mmCIF file of N, CA, C and O in Angstrom:
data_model
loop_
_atom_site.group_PDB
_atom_site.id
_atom_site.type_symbol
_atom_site.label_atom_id
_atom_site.label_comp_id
_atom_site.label_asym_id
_atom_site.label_seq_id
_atom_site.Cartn_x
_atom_site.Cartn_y
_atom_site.Cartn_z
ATOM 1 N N UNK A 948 0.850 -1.183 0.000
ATOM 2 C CA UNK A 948 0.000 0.000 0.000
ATOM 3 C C UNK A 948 0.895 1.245 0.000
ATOM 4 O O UNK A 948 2.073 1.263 0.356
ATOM 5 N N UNK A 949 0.390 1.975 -0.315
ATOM 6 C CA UNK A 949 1.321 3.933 -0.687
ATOM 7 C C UNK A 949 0.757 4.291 0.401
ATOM 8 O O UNK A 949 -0.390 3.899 0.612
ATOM 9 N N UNK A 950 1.375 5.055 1.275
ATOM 10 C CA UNK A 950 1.230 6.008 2.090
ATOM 11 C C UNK A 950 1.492 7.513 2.014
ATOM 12 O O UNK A 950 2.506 7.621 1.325
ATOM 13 N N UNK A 951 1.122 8.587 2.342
ATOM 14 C CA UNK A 951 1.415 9.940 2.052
ATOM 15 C C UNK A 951 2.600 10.549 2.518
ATOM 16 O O UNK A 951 2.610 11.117 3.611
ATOM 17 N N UNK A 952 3.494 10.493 1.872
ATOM 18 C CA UNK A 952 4.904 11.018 2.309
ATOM 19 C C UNK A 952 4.737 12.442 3.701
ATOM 20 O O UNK A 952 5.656 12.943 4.348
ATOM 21 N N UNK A 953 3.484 12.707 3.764
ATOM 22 C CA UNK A 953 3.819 13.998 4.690
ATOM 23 C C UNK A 953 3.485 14.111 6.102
ATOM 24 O O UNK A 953 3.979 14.805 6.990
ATOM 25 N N UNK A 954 2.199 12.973 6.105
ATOM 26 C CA UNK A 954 1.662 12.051 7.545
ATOM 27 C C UNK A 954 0.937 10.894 7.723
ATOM 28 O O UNK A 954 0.093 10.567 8.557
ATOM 29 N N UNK A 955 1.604 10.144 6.444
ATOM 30 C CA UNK A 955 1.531 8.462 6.949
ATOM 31 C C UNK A 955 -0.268 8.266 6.805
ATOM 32 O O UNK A 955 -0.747 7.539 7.675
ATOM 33 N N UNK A 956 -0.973 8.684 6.082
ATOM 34 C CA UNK A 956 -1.929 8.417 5.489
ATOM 35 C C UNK A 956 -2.470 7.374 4.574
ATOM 36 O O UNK A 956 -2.288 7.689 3.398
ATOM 37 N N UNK A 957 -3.146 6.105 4.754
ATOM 38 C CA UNK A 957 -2.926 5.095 3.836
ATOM 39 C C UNK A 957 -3.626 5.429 2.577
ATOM 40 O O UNK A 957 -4.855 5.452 2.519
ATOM 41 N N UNK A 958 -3.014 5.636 1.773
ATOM 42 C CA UNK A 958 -3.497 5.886 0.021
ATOM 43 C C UNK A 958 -4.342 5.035 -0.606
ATOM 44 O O UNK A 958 -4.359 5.160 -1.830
ATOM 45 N N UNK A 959 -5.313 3.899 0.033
ATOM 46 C CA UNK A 959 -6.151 2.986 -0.180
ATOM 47 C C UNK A 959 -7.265 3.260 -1.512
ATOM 48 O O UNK A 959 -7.603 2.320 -2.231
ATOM 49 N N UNK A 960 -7.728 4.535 -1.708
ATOM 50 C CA UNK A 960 -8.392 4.982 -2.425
ATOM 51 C C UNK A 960 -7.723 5.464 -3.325
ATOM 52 O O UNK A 960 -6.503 5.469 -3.159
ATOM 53 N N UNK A 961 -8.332 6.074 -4.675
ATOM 54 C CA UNK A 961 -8.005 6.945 -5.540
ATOM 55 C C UNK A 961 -8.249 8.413 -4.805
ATOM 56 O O UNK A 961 -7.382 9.272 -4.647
ATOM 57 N N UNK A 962 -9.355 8.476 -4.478
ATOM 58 C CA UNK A 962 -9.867 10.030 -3.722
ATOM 59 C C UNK A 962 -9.096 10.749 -2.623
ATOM 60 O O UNK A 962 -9.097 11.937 -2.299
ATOM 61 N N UNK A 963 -8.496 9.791 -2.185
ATOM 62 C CA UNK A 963 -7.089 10.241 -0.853
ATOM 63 C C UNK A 963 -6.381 10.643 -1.210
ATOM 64 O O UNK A 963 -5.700 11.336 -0.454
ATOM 65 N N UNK A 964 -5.934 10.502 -2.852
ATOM 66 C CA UNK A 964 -4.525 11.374 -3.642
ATOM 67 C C UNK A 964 -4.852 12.251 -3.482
ATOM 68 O O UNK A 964 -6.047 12.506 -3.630
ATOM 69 N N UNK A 965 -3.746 13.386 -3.005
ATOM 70 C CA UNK A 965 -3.954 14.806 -3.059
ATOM 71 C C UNK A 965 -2.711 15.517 -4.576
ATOM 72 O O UNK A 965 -2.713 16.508 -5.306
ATOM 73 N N UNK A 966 -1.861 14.347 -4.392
ATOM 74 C CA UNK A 966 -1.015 15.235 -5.718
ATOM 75 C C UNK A 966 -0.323 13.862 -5.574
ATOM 76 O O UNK A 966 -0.612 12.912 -4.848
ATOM 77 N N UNK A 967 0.987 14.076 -6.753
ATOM 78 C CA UNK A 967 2.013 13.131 -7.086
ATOM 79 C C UNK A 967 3.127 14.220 -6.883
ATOM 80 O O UNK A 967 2.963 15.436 -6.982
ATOM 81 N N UNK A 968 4.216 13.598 -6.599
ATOM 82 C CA UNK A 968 5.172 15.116 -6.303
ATOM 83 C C UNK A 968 6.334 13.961 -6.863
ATOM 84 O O UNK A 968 6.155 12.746 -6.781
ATOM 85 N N UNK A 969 7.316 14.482 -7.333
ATOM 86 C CA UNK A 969 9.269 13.729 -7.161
ATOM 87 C C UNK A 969 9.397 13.465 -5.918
ATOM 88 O O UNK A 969 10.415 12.783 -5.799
ATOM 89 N N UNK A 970 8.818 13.671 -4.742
ATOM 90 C CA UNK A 970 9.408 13.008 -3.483
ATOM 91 C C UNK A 970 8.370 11.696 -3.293
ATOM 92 O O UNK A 970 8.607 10.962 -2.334
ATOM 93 N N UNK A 971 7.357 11.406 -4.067
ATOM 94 C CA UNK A 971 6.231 11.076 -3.540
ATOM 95 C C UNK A 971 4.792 11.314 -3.686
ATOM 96 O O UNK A 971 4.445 12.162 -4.508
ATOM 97 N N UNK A 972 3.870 10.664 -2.980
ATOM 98 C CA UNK A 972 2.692 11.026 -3.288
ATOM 99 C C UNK A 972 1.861 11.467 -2.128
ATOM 100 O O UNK A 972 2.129 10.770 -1.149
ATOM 101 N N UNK A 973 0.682 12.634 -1.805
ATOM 102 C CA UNK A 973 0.765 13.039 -0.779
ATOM 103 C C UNK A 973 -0.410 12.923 -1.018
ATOM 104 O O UNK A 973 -0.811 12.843 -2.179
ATOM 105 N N UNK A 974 -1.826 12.865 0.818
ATOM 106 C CA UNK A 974 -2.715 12.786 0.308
ATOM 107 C C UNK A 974 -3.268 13.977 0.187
ATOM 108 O O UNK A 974 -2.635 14.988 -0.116
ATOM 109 N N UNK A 975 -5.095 13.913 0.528
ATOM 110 C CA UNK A 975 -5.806 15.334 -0.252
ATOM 111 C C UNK A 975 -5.790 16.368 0.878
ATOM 112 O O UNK A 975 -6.230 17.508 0.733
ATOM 113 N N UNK A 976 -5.147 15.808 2.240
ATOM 114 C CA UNK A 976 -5.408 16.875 3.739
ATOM 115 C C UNK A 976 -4.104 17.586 3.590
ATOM 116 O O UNK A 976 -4.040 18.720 4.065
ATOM 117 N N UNK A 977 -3.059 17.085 3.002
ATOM 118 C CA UNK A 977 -1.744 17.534 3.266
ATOM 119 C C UNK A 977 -1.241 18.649 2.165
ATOM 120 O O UNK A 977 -0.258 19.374 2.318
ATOM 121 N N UNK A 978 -2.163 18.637 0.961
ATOM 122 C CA UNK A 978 -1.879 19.412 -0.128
ATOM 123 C C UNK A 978 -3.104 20.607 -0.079
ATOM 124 O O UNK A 978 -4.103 20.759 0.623
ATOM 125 N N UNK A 979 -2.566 21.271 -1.060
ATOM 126 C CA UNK A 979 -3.537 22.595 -1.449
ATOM 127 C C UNK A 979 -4.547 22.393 -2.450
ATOM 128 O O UNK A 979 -4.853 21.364 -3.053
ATOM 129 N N UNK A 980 -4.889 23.251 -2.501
ATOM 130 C CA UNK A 980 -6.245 23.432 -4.597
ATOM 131 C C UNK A 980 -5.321 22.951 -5.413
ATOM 132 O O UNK A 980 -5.512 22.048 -6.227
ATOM 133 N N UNK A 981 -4.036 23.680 -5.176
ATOM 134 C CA UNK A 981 -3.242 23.679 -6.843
ATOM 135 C C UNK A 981 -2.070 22.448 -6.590
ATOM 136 O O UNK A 981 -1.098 22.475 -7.346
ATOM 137 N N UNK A 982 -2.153 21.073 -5.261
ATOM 138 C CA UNK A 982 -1.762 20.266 -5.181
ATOM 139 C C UNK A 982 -0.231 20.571 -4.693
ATOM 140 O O UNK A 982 0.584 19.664 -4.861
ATOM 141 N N UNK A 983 0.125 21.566 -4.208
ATOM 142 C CA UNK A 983 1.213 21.779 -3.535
ATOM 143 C C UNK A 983 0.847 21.340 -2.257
ATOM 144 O O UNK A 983 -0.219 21.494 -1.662
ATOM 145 N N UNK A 984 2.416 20.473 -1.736
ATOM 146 C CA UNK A 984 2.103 20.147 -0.387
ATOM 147 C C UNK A 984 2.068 21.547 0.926
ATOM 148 O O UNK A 984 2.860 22.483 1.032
ATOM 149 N N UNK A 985 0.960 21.253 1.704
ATOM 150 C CA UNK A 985 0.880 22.217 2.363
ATOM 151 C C UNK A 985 2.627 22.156 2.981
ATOM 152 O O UNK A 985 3.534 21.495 2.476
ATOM 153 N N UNK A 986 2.744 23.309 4.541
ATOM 154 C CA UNK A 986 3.749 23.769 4.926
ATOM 155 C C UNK A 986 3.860 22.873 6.226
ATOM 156 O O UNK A 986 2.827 22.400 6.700
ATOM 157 N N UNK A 987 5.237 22.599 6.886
ATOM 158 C CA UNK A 987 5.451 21.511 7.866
ATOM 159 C C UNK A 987 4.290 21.933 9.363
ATOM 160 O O UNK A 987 4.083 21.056 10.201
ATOM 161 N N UNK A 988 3.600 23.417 9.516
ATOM 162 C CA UNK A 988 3.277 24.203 10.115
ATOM 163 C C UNK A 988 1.738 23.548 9.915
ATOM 164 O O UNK A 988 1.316 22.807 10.803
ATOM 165 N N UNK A 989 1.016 23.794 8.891
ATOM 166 C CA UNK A 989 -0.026 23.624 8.647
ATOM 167 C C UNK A 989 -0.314 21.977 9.118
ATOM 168 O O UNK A 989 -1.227 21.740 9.910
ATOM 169 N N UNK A 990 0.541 20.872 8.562
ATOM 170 C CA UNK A 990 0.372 19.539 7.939
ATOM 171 C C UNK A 990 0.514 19.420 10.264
ATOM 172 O O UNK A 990 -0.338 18.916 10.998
ATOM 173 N N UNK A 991 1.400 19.857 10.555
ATOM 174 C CA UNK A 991 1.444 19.707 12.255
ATOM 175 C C UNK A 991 0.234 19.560 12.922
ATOM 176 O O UNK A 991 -0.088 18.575 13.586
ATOM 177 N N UNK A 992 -0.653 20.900 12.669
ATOM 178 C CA UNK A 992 -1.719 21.605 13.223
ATOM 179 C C UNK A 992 -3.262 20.610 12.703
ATOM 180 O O UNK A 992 -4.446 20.736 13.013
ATOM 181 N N UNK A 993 -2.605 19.731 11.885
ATOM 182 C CA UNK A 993 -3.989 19.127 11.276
ATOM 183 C C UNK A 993 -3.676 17.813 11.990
ATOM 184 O O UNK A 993 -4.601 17.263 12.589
ATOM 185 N N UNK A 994 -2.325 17.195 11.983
ATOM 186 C CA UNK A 994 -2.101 15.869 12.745
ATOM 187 C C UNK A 994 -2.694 16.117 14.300
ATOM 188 O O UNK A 994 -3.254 15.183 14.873
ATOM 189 N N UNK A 995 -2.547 17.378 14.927
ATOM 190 C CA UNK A 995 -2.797 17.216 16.213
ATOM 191 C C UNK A 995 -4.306 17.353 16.207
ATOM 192 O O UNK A 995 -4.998 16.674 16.965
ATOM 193 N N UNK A 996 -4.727 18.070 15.510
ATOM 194 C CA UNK A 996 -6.711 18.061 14.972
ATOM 195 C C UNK A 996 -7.345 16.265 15.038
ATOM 196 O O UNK A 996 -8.400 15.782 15.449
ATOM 197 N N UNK A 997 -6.020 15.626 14.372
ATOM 198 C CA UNK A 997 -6.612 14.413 14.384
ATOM 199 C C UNK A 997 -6.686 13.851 15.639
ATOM 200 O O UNK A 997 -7.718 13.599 16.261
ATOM 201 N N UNK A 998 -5.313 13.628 16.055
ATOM 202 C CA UNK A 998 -4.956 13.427 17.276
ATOM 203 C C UNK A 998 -6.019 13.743 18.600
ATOM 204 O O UNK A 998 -6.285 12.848 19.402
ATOM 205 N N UNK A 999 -6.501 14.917 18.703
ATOM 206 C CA UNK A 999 -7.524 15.964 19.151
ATOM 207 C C UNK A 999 -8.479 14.795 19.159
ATOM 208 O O UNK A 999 -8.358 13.913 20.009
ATOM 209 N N UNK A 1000 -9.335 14.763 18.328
ATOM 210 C CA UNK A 1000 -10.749 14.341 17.537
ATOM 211 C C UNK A 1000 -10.672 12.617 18.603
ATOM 212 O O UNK A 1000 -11.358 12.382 19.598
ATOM 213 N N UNK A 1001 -10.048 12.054 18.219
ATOM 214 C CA UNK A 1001 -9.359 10.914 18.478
ATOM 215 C C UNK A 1001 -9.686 10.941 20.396
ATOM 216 O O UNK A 1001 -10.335 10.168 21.100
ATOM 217 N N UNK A 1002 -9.171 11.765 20.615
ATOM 218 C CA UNK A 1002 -9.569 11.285 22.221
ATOM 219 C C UNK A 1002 -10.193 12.327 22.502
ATOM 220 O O UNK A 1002 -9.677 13.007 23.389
ATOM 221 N N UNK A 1003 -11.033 12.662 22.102
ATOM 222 C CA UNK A 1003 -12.313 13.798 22.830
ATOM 223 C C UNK A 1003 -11.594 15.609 23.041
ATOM 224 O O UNK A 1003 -12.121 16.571 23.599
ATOM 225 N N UNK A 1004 -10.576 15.531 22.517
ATOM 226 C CA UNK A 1004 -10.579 16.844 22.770
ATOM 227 C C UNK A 1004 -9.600 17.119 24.128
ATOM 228 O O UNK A 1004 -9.242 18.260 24.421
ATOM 229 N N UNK A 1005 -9.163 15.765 25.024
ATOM 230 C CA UNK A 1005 -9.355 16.033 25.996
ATOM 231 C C UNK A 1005 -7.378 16.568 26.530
ATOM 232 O O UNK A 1005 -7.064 17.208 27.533
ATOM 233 N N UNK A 1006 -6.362 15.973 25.368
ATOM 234 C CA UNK A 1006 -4.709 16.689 25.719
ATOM 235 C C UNK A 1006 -4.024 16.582 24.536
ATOM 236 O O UNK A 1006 -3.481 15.634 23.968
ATOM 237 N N UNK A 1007 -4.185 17.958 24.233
ATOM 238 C CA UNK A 1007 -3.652 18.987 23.124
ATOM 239 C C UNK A 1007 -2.126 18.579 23.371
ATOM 240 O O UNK A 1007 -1.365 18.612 22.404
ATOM 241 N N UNK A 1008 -1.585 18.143 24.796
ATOM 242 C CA UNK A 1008 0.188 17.960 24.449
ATOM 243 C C UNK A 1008 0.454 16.972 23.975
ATOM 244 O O UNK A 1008 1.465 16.767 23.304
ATOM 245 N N UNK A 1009 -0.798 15.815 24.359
ATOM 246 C CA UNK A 1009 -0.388 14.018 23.822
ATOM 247 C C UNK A 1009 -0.740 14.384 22.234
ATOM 248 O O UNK A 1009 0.047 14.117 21.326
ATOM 249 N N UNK A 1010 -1.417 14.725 22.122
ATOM 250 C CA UNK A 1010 -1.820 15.001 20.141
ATOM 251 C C UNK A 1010 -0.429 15.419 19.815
ATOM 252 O O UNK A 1010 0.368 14.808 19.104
ATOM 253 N N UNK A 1011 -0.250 16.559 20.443
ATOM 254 C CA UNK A 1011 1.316 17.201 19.616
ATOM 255 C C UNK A 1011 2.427 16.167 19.760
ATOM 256 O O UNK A 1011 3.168 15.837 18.834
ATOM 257 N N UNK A 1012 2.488 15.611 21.189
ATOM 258 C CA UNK A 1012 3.855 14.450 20.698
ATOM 259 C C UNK A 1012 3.803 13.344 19.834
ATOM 260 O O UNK A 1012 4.698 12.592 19.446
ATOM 261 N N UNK A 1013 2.215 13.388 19.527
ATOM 262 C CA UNK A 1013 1.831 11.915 18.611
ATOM 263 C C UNK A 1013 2.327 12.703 17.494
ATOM 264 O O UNK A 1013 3.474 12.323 17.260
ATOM 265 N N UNK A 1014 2.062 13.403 16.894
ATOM 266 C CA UNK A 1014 1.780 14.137 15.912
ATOM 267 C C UNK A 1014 3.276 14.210 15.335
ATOM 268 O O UNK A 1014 3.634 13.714 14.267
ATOM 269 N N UNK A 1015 4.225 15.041 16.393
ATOM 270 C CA UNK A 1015 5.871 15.200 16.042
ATOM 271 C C UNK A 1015 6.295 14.252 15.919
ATOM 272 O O UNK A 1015 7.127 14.338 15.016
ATOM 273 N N UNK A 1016 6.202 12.391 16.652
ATOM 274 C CA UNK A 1016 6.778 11.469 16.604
ATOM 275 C C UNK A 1016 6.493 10.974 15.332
ATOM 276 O O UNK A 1016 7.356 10.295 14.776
ATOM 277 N N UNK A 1017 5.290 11.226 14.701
ATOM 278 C CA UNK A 1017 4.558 10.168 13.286
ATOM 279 C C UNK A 1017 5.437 11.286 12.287
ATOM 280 O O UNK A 1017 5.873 10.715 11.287
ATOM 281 N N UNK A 1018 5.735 12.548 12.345
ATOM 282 C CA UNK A 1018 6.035 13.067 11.085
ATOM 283 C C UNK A 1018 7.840 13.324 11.116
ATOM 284 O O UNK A 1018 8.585 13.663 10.196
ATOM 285 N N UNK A 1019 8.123 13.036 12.436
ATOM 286 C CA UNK A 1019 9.726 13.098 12.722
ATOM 287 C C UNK A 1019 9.889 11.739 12.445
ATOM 288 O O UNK A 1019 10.981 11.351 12.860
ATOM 289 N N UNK A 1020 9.148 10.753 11.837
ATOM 290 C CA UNK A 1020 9.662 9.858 11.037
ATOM 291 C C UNK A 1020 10.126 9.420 9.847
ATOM 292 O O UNK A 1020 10.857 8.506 9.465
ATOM 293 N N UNK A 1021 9.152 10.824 9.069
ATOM 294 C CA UNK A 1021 9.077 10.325 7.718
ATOM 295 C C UNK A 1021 10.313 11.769 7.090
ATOM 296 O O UNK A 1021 10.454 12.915 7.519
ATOM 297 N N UNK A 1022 11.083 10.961 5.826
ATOM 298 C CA UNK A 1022 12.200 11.466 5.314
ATOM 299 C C UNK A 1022 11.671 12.901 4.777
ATOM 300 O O UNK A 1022 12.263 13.938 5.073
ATOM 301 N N UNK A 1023 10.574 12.883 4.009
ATOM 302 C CA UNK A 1023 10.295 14.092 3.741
ATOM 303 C C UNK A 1023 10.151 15.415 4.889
ATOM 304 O O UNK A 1023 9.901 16.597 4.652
ATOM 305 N N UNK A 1024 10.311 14.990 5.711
ATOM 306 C CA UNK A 1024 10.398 16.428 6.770
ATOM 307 C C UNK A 1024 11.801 16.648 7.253
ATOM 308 O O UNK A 1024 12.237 17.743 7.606
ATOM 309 N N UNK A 1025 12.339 15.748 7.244
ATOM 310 C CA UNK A 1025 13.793 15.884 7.885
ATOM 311 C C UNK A 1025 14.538 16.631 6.365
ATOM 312 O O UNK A 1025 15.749 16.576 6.153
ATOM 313 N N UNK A 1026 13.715 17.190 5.585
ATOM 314 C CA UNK A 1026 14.544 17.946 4.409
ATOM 315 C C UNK A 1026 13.647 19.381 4.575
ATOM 316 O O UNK A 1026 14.269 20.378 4.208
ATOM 317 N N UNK A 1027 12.200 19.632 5.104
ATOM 318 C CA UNK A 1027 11.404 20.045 5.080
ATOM 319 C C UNK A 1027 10.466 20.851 6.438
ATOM 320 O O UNK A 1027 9.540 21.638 6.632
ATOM 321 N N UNK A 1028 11.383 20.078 7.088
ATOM 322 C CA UNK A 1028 10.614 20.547 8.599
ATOM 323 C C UNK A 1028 11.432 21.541 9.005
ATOM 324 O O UNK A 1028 12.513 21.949 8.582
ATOM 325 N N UNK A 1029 10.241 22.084 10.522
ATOM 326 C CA UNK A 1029 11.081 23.362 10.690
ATOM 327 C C UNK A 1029 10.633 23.361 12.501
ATOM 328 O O UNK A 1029 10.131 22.294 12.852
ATOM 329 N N UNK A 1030 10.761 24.344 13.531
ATOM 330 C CA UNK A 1030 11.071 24.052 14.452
ATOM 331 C C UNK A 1030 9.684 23.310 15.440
ATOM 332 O O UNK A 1030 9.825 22.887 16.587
ATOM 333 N N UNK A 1031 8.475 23.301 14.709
ATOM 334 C CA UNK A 1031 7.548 22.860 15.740
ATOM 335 C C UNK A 1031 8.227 21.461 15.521
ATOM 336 O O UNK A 1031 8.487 21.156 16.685
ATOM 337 N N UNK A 1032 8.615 20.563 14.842
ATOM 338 C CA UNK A 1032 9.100 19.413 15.075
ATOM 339 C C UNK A 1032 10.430 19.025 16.531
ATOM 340 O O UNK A 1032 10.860 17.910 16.828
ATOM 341 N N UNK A 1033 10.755 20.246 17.120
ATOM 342 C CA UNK A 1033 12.220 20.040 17.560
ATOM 343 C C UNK A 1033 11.591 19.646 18.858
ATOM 344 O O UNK A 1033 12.238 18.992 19.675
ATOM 345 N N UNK A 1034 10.222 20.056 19.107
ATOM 346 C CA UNK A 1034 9.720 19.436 20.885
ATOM 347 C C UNK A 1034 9.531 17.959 21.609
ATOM 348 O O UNK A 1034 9.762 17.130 20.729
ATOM 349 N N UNK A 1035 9.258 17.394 22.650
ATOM 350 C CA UNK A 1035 8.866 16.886 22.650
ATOM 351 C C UNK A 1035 8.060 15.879 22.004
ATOM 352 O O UNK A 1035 7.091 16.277 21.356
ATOM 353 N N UNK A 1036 8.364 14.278 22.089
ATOM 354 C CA UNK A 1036 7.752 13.410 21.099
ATOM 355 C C UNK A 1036 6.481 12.102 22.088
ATOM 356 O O UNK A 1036 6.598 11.861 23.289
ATOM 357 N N UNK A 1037 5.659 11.629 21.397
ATOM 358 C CA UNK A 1037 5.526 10.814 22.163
ATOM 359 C C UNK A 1037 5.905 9.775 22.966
ATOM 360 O O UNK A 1037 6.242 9.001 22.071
ATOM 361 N N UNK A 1038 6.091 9.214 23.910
ATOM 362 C CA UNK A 1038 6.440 7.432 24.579
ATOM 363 C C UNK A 1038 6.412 6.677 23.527
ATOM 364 O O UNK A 1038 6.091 7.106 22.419
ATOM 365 N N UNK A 1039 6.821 5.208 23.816
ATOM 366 C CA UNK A 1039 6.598 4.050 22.924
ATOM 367 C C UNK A 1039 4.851 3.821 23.433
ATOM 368 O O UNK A 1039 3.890 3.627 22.689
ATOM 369 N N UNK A 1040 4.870 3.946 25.296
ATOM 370 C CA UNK A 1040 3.921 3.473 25.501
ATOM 371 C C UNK A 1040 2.184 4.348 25.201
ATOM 372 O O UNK A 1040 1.080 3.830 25.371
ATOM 373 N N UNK A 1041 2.493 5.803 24.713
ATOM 374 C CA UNK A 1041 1.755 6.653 24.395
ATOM 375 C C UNK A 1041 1.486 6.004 22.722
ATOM 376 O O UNK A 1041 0.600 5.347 22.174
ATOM 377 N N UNK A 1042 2.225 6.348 22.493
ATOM 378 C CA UNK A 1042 2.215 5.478 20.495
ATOM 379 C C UNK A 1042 1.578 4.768 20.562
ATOM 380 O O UNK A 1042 0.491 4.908 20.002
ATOM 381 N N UNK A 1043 1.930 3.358 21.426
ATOM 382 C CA UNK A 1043 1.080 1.595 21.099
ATOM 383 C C UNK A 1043 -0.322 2.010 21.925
ATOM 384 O O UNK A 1043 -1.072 1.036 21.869
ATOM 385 N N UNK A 1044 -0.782 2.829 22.482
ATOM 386 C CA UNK A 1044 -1.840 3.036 23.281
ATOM 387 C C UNK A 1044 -3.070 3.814 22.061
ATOM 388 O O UNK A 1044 -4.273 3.568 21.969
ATOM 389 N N UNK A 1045 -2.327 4.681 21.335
ATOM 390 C CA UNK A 1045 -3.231 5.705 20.327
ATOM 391 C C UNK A 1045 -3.386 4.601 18.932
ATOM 392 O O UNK A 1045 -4.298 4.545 18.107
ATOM 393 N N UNK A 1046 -2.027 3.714 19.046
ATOM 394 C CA UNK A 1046 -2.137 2.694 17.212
ATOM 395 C C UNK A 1046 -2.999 1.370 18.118
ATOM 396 O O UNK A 1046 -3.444 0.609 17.258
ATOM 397 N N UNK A 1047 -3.173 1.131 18.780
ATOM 398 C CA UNK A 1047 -3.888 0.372 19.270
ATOM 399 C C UNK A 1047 -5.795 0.583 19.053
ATOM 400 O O UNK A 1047 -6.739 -0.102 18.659
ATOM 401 N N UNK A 1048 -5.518 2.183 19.677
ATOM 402 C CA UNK A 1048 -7.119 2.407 19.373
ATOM 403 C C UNK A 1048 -7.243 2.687 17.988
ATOM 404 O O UNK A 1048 -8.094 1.978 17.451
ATOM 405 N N UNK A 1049 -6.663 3.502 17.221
ATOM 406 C CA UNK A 1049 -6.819 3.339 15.746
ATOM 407 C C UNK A 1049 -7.516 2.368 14.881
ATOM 408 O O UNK A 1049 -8.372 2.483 14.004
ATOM 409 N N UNK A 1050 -6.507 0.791 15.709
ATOM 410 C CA UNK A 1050 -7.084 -0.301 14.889
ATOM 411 C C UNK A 1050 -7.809 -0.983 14.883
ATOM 412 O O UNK A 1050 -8.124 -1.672 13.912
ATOM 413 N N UNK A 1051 -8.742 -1.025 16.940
ATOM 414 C CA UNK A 1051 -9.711 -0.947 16.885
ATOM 415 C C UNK A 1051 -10.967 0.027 16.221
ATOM 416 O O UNK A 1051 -12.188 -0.129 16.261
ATOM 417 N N UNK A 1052 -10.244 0.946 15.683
ATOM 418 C CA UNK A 1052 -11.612 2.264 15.341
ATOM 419 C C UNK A 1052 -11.183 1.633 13.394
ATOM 420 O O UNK A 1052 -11.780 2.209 12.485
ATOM 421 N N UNK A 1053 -10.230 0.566 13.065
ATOM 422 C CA UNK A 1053 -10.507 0.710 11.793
ATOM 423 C C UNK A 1053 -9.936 1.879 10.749
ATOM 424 O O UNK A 1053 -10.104 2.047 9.541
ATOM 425 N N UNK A 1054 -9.182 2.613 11.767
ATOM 426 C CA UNK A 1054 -8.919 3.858 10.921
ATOM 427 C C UNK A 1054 -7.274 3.301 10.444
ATOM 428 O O UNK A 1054 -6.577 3.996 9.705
#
């Protein structure tokens, strides 16, 4: 399966493409209208939205370390990122606790 070079999005569909780029393929949350990938700033602020959504709203800091750990993985930011990545990351045991519920939720 393709995943979205910018936050690990599974590309399962056609409709999830957001663009094709030389680094990769990104999906439709991470890019713009005109298919430019959004900015390391923006693509942050939407992982922790998810993150957010995901457990009720209820700690904006666990979203952000989920959020920095999933995108301080992927190569395209380590050419691309900029300082909201330099904070704090999640646990192992914070990670297997959020990919755990994920896969119960199917997502």
């Amino acid at each position: 399966m393709n995943y979205c070079i910018a936050c690990t999005m599974p590309l399962s569909k056609e409709e999830y493409l957001g663009a094709k780029t030389k680094e990769g393929d990104a999906c439709v949350f991470c890019t713009d209208e005109k298919g430019n990938i959004k900015t390391c700033d923006e693509i942050f602020e939407g992982g922790v939205e998810f993150f957010l959504n995901l457990t009720g709203g209820k700690d904006r800091g666990l979203a952000e370390r989920l959020t920095r750990r999933n995108m301080k993985t992927l190569p395209y930011w380590a050419k691309h990122g900029t300082k909201i990545l330099d904070g704090a990351i999640a646990t192992d045991e914070e990670h297997e606790t959020m990919m755990n519920s994920l896969q119960k939720m199917g997502a």
